[in-house]
Amino acid sequence: MSGTTQTPATTGRAGGGAERATRRTMTYLQAISDGLREEMRADERVFVMGEDVGVFGGAFKVTDGFVDEFGTDRVMDTPLAESGIVGTAVGAAVVGMRPVCEMQFADFIACGFDQLVNVAGKMHYRQGLAVPITVRLPSGGGFSGGPFHSQNPEAWFMHAPGLKVVAPSTPEDAKGMLIKGIRDPNPVVYLEHKHLYRRVKGEVPTGTYETDFSARIAREGDDLVVIAYGAMVHTALEATAPEALDGASVEVLDLRSLVPLDEEAILASVRKCSKVVVLDEANATCAAGAQVASLIAERAFEDLDGPIVRVATPDVPIPFSPPLEQAVLPGVERVKEACRDLLAY
Amino acid sequence: MATTVRPTAAADGVPDVPGHLTRADRTELLRAMLSMRLIEERAMSLYRQGRVPGSFYDGFGQEAVSAGAAFAMAAEDRLCILHRDLAAHVVRGVEPARILAQYMGRATGVTRGRDGNVHFGDKDRGCVGMVSMLPDMMLVATGMAMAFKLRGEARAALTFFGDGSTSRGDFHEALNWAAVQRLPVIFVLENNQYAYSTPTALQYAVPPIERAGAYGMPGETVDGNDVEAMFEAVRVARERAVAGGGPTLIEAQTMRMHGHAAHDDMRYVPAEQLAAWRERDPIDLQERRLKALEEPVDVAALRAEVQAEVDAATETALAAPMPDPATARDGVFAEEAVPLGDGRAPWSGFAREAAR
């Protein structure tokens, strides 16, 4: 798969010669666990810290069973203190560790915002000191989590210089991008959409490998492109299946990484398709999709055959009750309608 | 977990000598304080000449806190240094010319013009510079100590913060976290009586040192104007930390003798409060102490030596170029992660340990 590079940890095993990586089917959640476990085996500097990640295995069970293999020092149950989690991770990182922080829900990173944005993000620019931390954010809505368990806070961090922000949509990318993030010398904000955890399955290479922080084409097409990331990639694929749109050929571009943003991949798809829907689950104002729309308007205006269409969550807190939540989150029907209108433009 | 209060130096008396300092050590402590004062005096005059952009922050009257504390830290220890702690940088080995270049935003300053005034730490000397959000670095130091403990290393981290910082959540999170995990970290509360213009009476109802026991760590109030008392308190705390005894909260009682920054005339500070503290200047105290030794130290010669160093450093810094505007976007992201390096640790005790 493009952007995936096999790393020495899975090749050149003793006596193995050209041993080939095997693939296993797993859920998105299992792939995250697998990546974390493999990287902890490969690099003793890597450790996990967060609330209830130890014996309990994490609120979503990403670190289930880790304590048995790695012990409570490397699978650390911390006090309930998000600023503390990010701040101490920074301290551990600058003396040679590779901490992986779990926020119990992405929403709680608000309490660690200052440490992430002001301390971690600016450290290298100011002092030339690298901060290799990974902060895992279980994000997104769609299951009555309400206003404090459903947010997509990626844009907060896209706006803060010095942070990388990634949001994989498939199990294979989830594992490869987590490993790449842990190895990256910079703070990496890793968004794992909760709605993908057990819903999405796929083949995942065993061992360790890195997936680039770049976009990938999830489905080729040439009449229109939907640009999305995270869970919305799956919404886009469903909404634009050929049978759903009278045979129209719709490309789906999975951004995978928001910082760095793969500008050339975006522009290439737009130039090919000439019509673009930018889809994200976050609140619309200043969202990742707004940045993508701005880029297209600046650099591909002449290639467009219609207005840039945005589909996103309106600027409201994510409501609890299912009919209210479904009324605000972008769903298959809304995306389909947006595509249909734009195709007819 | 009893809180102890160390006797402070009487206005005209000189307290007993701790047994861990040689005559050379005690002279070094004075040298570090003199460096801080003379560098900052020079920086203030450069500021008045318009050569220091932004504002200027100094630690006049607080020199003993950072000089004494940093002197007790080993080369492999790590420090998070605050804005009135210039002597800690000096002790760790940062050259005065780089400090003055830092103030003036020159390319040769510690942050190469990326950050201003005292917002710097020399990564190659085991130091991390502060951010303006106080006391964020308490958590960073706690995390350093957490890594030392995870790896089973006999090292400690130290962080400074002020009386105003005790009101913020990170103060609580760091003290609690460090105590729960029993980490080798030393928290130095630099109580200089004012957070900008806000006196401690508006900052807390319970003296912060009394909270140490509640968090589960020893706490000690030290005369922050006595550099040897500061050294001794941190030496003991460090010894406990590296032996697995956990964190310590040290409150250094001192006074901010200048405004929050150069623009602040601090009319809110009563004149009699300043006058009382002026009698207890940390550099005067150490000079008197060294002059009274059986083999007195030539304090005037030391002062002249440091002044000459600062003069030379000023020339070097003034000759240094400003950063190239074309580099303004460089270095937001790191290409590789290199952990902090070791700093200078001039205390003779470390050399004695190494020789053993």
PDB file of C-alpha atoms in Angstrom, chain A residues 110-279:
ATOM      1  CA  ALA A 110      -8.910  20.943  26.751  1.00  0.00           C
ATOM      2  CA  CYS A 111      -7.467  20.511  30.271  1.00  0.00           C
ATOM      3  CA  GLY A 112      -4.026  19.760  28.811  1.00  0.00           C
ATOM      4  CA  PHE A 113      -4.204  22.379  26.075  1.00  0.00           C
ATOM      5  CA  ASP A 114      -1.674  24.753  27.628  1.00  0.00           C
ATOM      6  CA  GLN A 115       1.001  22.100  28.075  1.00  0.00           C
ATOM      7  CA  LEU A 116       0.491  20.847  24.536  1.00  0.00           C
ATOM      8  CA  VAL A 117       0.259  24.186  22.754  1.00  0.00           C
ATOM      9  CA  ASN A 118       2.531  26.417  24.813  1.00  0.00           C
ATOM     10  CA  VAL A 119       5.096  24.013  26.200  1.00  0.00           C
ATOM     11  CA  ALA A 120       5.347  21.081  23.760  1.00  0.00           C
ATOM     12  CA  GLY A 121       4.485  22.815  20.502  1.00  0.00           C
ATOM     13  CA  LYS A 122       6.867  25.742  20.858  1.00  0.00           C
ATOM     14  CA  MET A 123       9.796  23.991  22.513  1.00  0.00           C
ATOM     15  CA  HIS A 124      11.812  23.136  19.427  1.00  0.00           C
ATOM     16  CA  TYR A 125      11.365  26.495  17.748  1.00  0.00           C
ATOM     17  CA  ARG A 126      12.353  28.365  20.920  1.00  0.00           C
ATOM     18  CA  GLN A 127      15.094  26.211  22.354  1.00  0.00           C
ATOM     19  CA  GLY A 128      16.025  23.665  19.711  1.00  0.00           C
ATOM     20  CA  LEU A 129      14.816  20.940  22.042  1.00  0.00           C
ATOM     21  CA  ALA A 130      12.732  18.164  20.474  1.00  0.00           C
ATOM     22  CA  VAL A 131       9.636  16.851  22.283  1.00  0.00           C
ATOM     23  CA  PRO A 132       8.837  13.351  20.978  1.00  0.00           C
ATOM     24  CA  ILE A 133       5.453  12.717  22.572  1.00  0.00           C
ATOM     25  CA  THR A 134       2.335  11.151  21.107  1.00  0.00           C
ATOM     26  CA  VAL A 135      -1.055  12.162  22.454  1.00  0.00           C
ATOM     27  CA  ARG A 136      -3.876   9.773  21.568  1.00  0.00           C
ATOM     28  CA  LEU A 137      -7.286  11.405  21.341  1.00  0.00           C
ATOM     29  CA  PRO A 138     -10.359   9.162  21.110  1.00  0.00           C
ATOM     30  CA  SER A 139     -12.552  11.581  19.206  1.00  0.00           C
ATOM     31  CA  GLY A 140     -15.841  11.982  17.439  1.00  0.00           C
ATOM     32  CA  GLY A 141     -19.539  11.472  17.921  1.00  0.00           C
ATOM     33  CA  GLY A 142     -22.413   9.343  16.753  1.00  0.00           C
ATOM     34  CA  PHE A 143     -23.321   7.363  19.856  1.00  0.00           C
ATOM     35  CA  SER A 144     -24.965   9.801  22.283  1.00  0.00           C
ATOM     36  CA  GLY A 145     -21.764  10.795  23.996  1.00  0.00           C
ATOM     37  CA  GLY A 146     -23.079  14.301  24.443  1.00  0.00           C
ATOM     38  CA  PRO A 147     -21.206  17.616  24.494  1.00  0.00           C
ATOM     39  CA  PHE A 148     -18.132  16.339  26.399  1.00  0.00           C
ATOM     40  CA  HIS A 149     -17.524  12.930  24.818  1.00  0.00           C
ATOM     41  CA  SER A 150     -18.067  13.615  21.123  1.00  0.00           C
ATOM     42  CA  GLN A 151     -15.824  16.441  20.040  1.00  0.00           C
ATOM     43  CA  ASN A 152     -13.406  16.577  17.123  1.00  0.00           C
ATOM     44  CA  PRO A 153     -10.804  19.046  18.402  1.00  0.00           C
ATOM     45  CA  GLU A 154      -8.236  18.651  15.622  1.00  0.00           C
ATOM     46  CA  ALA A 155      -8.502  22.234  14.395  1.00  0.00           C
ATOM     47  CA  TRP A 156      -7.430  23.610  17.795  1.00  0.00           C
ATOM     48  CA  PHE A 157      -4.080  21.939  17.245  1.00  0.00           C
ATOM     49  CA  MET A 158      -3.761  22.589  13.514  1.00  0.00           C
ATOM     50  CA  HIS A 159      -3.745  26.248  14.512  1.00  0.00           C
ATOM     51  CA  ALA A 160      -0.892  25.757  16.985  1.00  0.00           C
ATOM     52  CA  PRO A 161       2.552  25.709  15.352  1.00  0.00           C
ATOM     53  CA  GLY A 162       4.837  22.812  16.192  1.00  0.00           C
ATOM     54  CA  LEU A 163       2.263  20.041  16.522  1.00  0.00           C
ATOM     55  CA  LYS A 164       1.652  17.302  13.985  1.00  0.00           C
ATOM     56  CA  VAL A 165      -1.987  16.243  13.711  1.00  0.00           C
ATOM     57  CA  VAL A 166      -3.047  12.946  12.174  1.00  0.00           C
ATOM     58  CA  ALA A 167      -6.360  11.120  11.847  1.00  0.00           C
ATOM     59  CA  PRO A 168      -6.209   7.665  10.242  1.00  0.00           C
ATOM     60  CA  SER A 169      -9.349   6.023   8.906  1.00  0.00           C
ATOM     61  CA  THR A 170      -8.329   2.377   8.365  1.00  0.00           C
ATOM     62  CA  PRO A 171      -6.833  -0.278  10.640  1.00  0.00           C
ATOM     63  CA  GLU A 172      -3.681  -0.501   8.550  1.00  0.00           C
ATOM     64  CA  ASP A 173      -3.140   3.255   8.681  1.00  0.00           C
ATOM     65  CA  ALA A 174      -4.091   3.397  12.352  1.00  0.00           C
ATOM     66  CA  LYS A 175      -1.253   1.066  13.220  1.00  0.00           C
ATOM     67  CA  GLY A 176       1.325   2.451  10.818  1.00  0.00           C
ATOM     68  CA  MET A 177       0.629   6.078  11.669  1.00  0.00           C
ATOM     69  CA  LEU A 178       0.733   5.418  15.392  1.00  0.00           C
ATOM     70  CA  ILE A 179       4.162   3.822  15.022  1.00  0.00           C
ATOM     71  CA  LYS A 180       5.308   6.661  12.793  1.00  0.00           C
ATOM     72  CA  GLY A 181       3.996   9.150  15.350  1.00  0.00           C
ATOM     73  CA  ILE A 182       5.806   7.509  18.253  1.00  0.00           C
ATOM     74  CA  ARG A 183       9.051   7.589  16.260  1.00  0.00           C
ATOM     75  CA  ASP A 184       8.558  11.195  15.146  1.00  0.00           C
ATOM     76  CA  PRO A 185      10.783  13.648  17.062  1.00  0.00           C
ATOM     77  CA  ASN A 186       7.852  16.073  17.405  1.00  0.00           C
ATOM     78  CA  PRO A 187       4.645  16.177  19.443  1.00  0.00           C
ATOM     79  CA  VAL A 188       2.035  14.227  17.494  1.00  0.00           C
ATOM     80  CA  VAL A 189      -1.687  14.589  18.125  1.00  0.00           C
ATOM     81  CA  TYR A 190      -3.196  11.277  17.060  1.00  0.00           C
ATOM     82  CA  LEU A 191      -6.959  11.302  16.564  1.00  0.00           C
ATOM     83  CA  GLU A 192      -8.622   7.907  16.714  1.00  0.00           C
ATOM     84  CA  HIS A 193     -12.303   8.119  15.908  1.00  0.00           C
ATOM     85  CA  LYS A 194     -14.307   6.151  18.447  1.00  0.00           C
ATOM     86  CA  HIS A 195     -16.952   5.251  15.881  1.00  0.00           C
ATOM     87  CA  LEU A 196     -14.319   3.347  13.918  1.00  0.00           C
ATOM     88  CA  TYR A 197     -13.019   1.324  16.865  1.00  0.00           C
ATOM     89  CA  ARG A 198     -15.119  -1.814  16.420  1.00  0.00           C
ATOM     90  CA  ARG A 199     -17.018  -0.956  13.242  1.00  0.00           C
ATOM     91  CA  VAL A 200     -14.114  -0.962  10.816  1.00  0.00           C
ATOM     92  CA  LYS A 201     -12.049  -4.059  10.075  1.00  0.00           C
ATOM     93  CA  GLY A 202      -9.228  -4.618   7.653  1.00  0.00           C
ATOM     94  CA  GLU A 203      -6.024  -6.415   6.921  1.00  0.00           C
ATOM     95  CA  VAL A 204      -3.070  -5.200   8.895  1.00  0.00           C
ATOM     96  CA  PRO A 205       0.581  -6.198   8.441  1.00  0.00           C
ATOM     97  CA  THR A 206       2.164  -7.874  11.449  1.00  0.00           C
ATOM     98  CA  GLY A 207       5.312  -6.468  13.020  1.00  0.00           C
ATOM     99  CA  THR A 208       6.198  -2.810  12.895  1.00  0.00           C
ATOM    100  CA  TYR A 209       5.894  -0.506   9.904  1.00  0.00           C
ATOM    101  CA  GLU A 210       5.413   3.205   9.358  1.00  0.00           C
ATOM    102  CA  THR A 211       2.666   4.859   7.364  1.00  0.00           C
ATOM    103  CA  ASP A 212       3.547   8.288   5.983  1.00  0.00           C
ATOM    104  CA  PHE A 213       1.810  11.413   7.164  1.00  0.00           C
ATOM    105  CA  SER A 214       0.341  12.000   3.699  1.00  0.00           C
ATOM    106  CA  ALA A 215      -3.004  11.619   1.941  1.00  0.00           C
ATOM    107  CA  ARG A 216      -4.193   8.506   0.126  1.00  0.00           C
ATOM    108  CA  ILE A 217      -6.866   7.978  -2.480  1.00  0.00           C
ATOM    109  CA  ALA A 218      -9.507   5.800  -0.854  1.00  0.00           C
ATOM    110  CA  ARG A 219     -11.383   5.395  -4.118  1.00  0.00           C
ATOM    111  CA  GLU A 220     -10.461   6.660  -7.553  1.00  0.00           C
ATOM    112  CA  GLY A 221     -12.921   8.697  -9.584  1.00  0.00           C
ATOM    113  CA  ASP A 222     -13.017  11.667 -11.919  1.00  0.00           C
ATOM    114  CA  ASP A 223     -16.415  13.407 -11.784  1.00  0.00           C
ATOM    115  CA  LEU A 224     -16.077  14.821  -8.278  1.00  0.00           C
ATOM    116  CA  VAL A 225     -13.816  14.426  -5.268  1.00  0.00           C
ATOM    117  CA  VAL A 226     -14.876  14.212  -1.649  1.00  0.00           C
ATOM    118  CA  ILE A 227     -12.045  15.191   0.668  1.00  0.00           C
ATOM    119  CA  ALA A 228     -12.358  13.764   4.171  1.00  0.00           C
ATOM    120  CA  TYR A 229     -10.445  12.173   7.041  1.00  0.00           C
ATOM    121  CA  GLY A 230     -11.144   9.856   9.966  1.00  0.00           C
ATOM    122  CA  ALA A 231     -14.645   8.429  10.234  1.00  0.00           C
ATOM    123  CA  MET A 232     -15.936  10.706   7.486  1.00  0.00           C
ATOM    124  CA  VAL A 233     -13.910   8.767   4.921  1.00  0.00           C
ATOM    125  CA  HIS A 234     -16.295   5.859   5.463  1.00  0.00           C
ATOM    126  CA  THR A 235     -19.304   8.138   5.297  1.00  0.00           C
ATOM    127  CA  ALA A 236     -17.970   9.529   2.020  1.00  0.00           C
ATOM    128  CA  LEU A 237     -17.353   6.065   0.556  1.00  0.00           C
ATOM    129  CA  GLU A 238     -20.860   4.937   1.391  1.00  0.00           C
ATOM    130  CA  ALA A 239     -22.518   8.118   0.165  1.00  0.00           C
ATOM    131  CA  THR A 240     -20.673   8.103  -3.154  1.00  0.00           C
ATOM    132  CA  ALA A 241     -20.741   4.443  -4.093  1.00  0.00           C
ATOM    133  CA  PRO A 242     -21.474   4.293  -7.858  1.00  0.00           C
ATOM    134  CA  GLU A 243     -24.960   2.903  -7.318  1.00  0.00           C
ATOM    135  CA  ALA A 244     -25.744   5.686  -4.866  1.00  0.00           C
ATOM    136  CA  LEU A 245     -25.131   8.487  -7.368  1.00  0.00           C
ATOM    137  CA  ASP A 246     -26.444   7.108 -10.649  1.00  0.00           C
ATOM    138  CA  GLY A 247     -23.068   5.804 -11.699  1.00  0.00           C
ATOM    139  CA  ALA A 248     -21.133   9.016 -11.143  1.00  0.00           C
ATOM    140  CA  SER A 249     -17.418   8.433 -10.704  1.00  0.00           C
ATOM    141  CA  VAL A 250     -16.548   9.969  -7.355  1.00  0.00           C
ATOM    142  CA  GLU A 251     -13.060  10.061  -5.913  1.00  0.00           C
ATOM    143  CA  VAL A 252     -12.587   9.948  -2.161  1.00  0.00           C
ATOM    144  CA  LEU A 253      -9.378  11.462  -0.843  1.00  0.00           C
ATOM    145  CA  ASP A 254      -8.451  10.408   2.689  1.00  0.00           C
ATOM    146  CA  LEU A 255      -6.252  13.149   4.113  1.00  0.00           C
ATOM    147  CA  ARG A 256      -4.918  10.920   6.929  1.00  0.00           C
ATOM    148  CA  SER A 257      -2.693  13.777   8.100  1.00  0.00           C
ATOM    149  CA  LEU A 258      -3.878  17.331   8.785  1.00  0.00           C
ATOM    150  CA  VAL A 259      -0.454  18.673   9.825  1.00  0.00           C
ATOM    151  CA  PRO A 260       1.423  18.231   7.591  1.00  0.00           C
ATOM    152  CA  LEU A 261      -1.374  18.662   5.069  1.00  0.00           C
ATOM    153  CA  ASP A 262      -0.748  16.910   1.765  1.00  0.00           C
ATOM    154  CA  GLU A 263      -1.443  19.943  -0.396  1.00  0.00           C
ATOM    155  CA  GLU A 264      -0.211  18.377  -3.621  1.00  0.00           C
ATOM    156  CA  ALA A 265      -2.522  15.371  -3.260  1.00  0.00           C
ATOM    157  CA  ILE A 266      -5.471  17.685  -2.640  1.00  0.00           C
ATOM    158  CA  LEU A 267      -4.671  19.863  -5.640  1.00  0.00           C
ATOM    159  CA  ALA A 268      -4.088  16.844  -7.888  1.00  0.00           C
ATOM    160  CA  SER A 269      -7.506  15.394  -7.061  1.00  0.00           C
ATOM    161  CA  VAL A 270      -9.202  18.750  -7.550  1.00  0.00           C
ATOM    162  CA  ARG A 271      -7.485  19.270 -10.904  1.00  0.00           C
ATOM    163  CA  LYS A 272      -8.575  15.840 -12.017  1.00  0.00           C
ATOM    164  CA  CYS A 273     -12.194  16.054 -10.857  1.00  0.00           C
ATOM    165  CA  SER A 274     -12.912  19.827 -11.021  1.00  0.00           C
ATOM    166  CA  LYS A 275     -15.663  19.498  -8.446  1.00  0.00           C
ATOM    167  CA  VAL A 276     -15.025  19.148  -4.755  1.00  0.00           C
ATOM    168  CA  VAL A 277     -16.928  18.455  -1.556  1.00  0.00           C
ATOM    169  CA  VAL A 278     -14.944  19.002   1.621  1.00  0.00           C
ATOM    170  CA  LEU A 279     -16.302  16.909   4.434  1.00  0.00           C
TER     171      LEU A 279
END
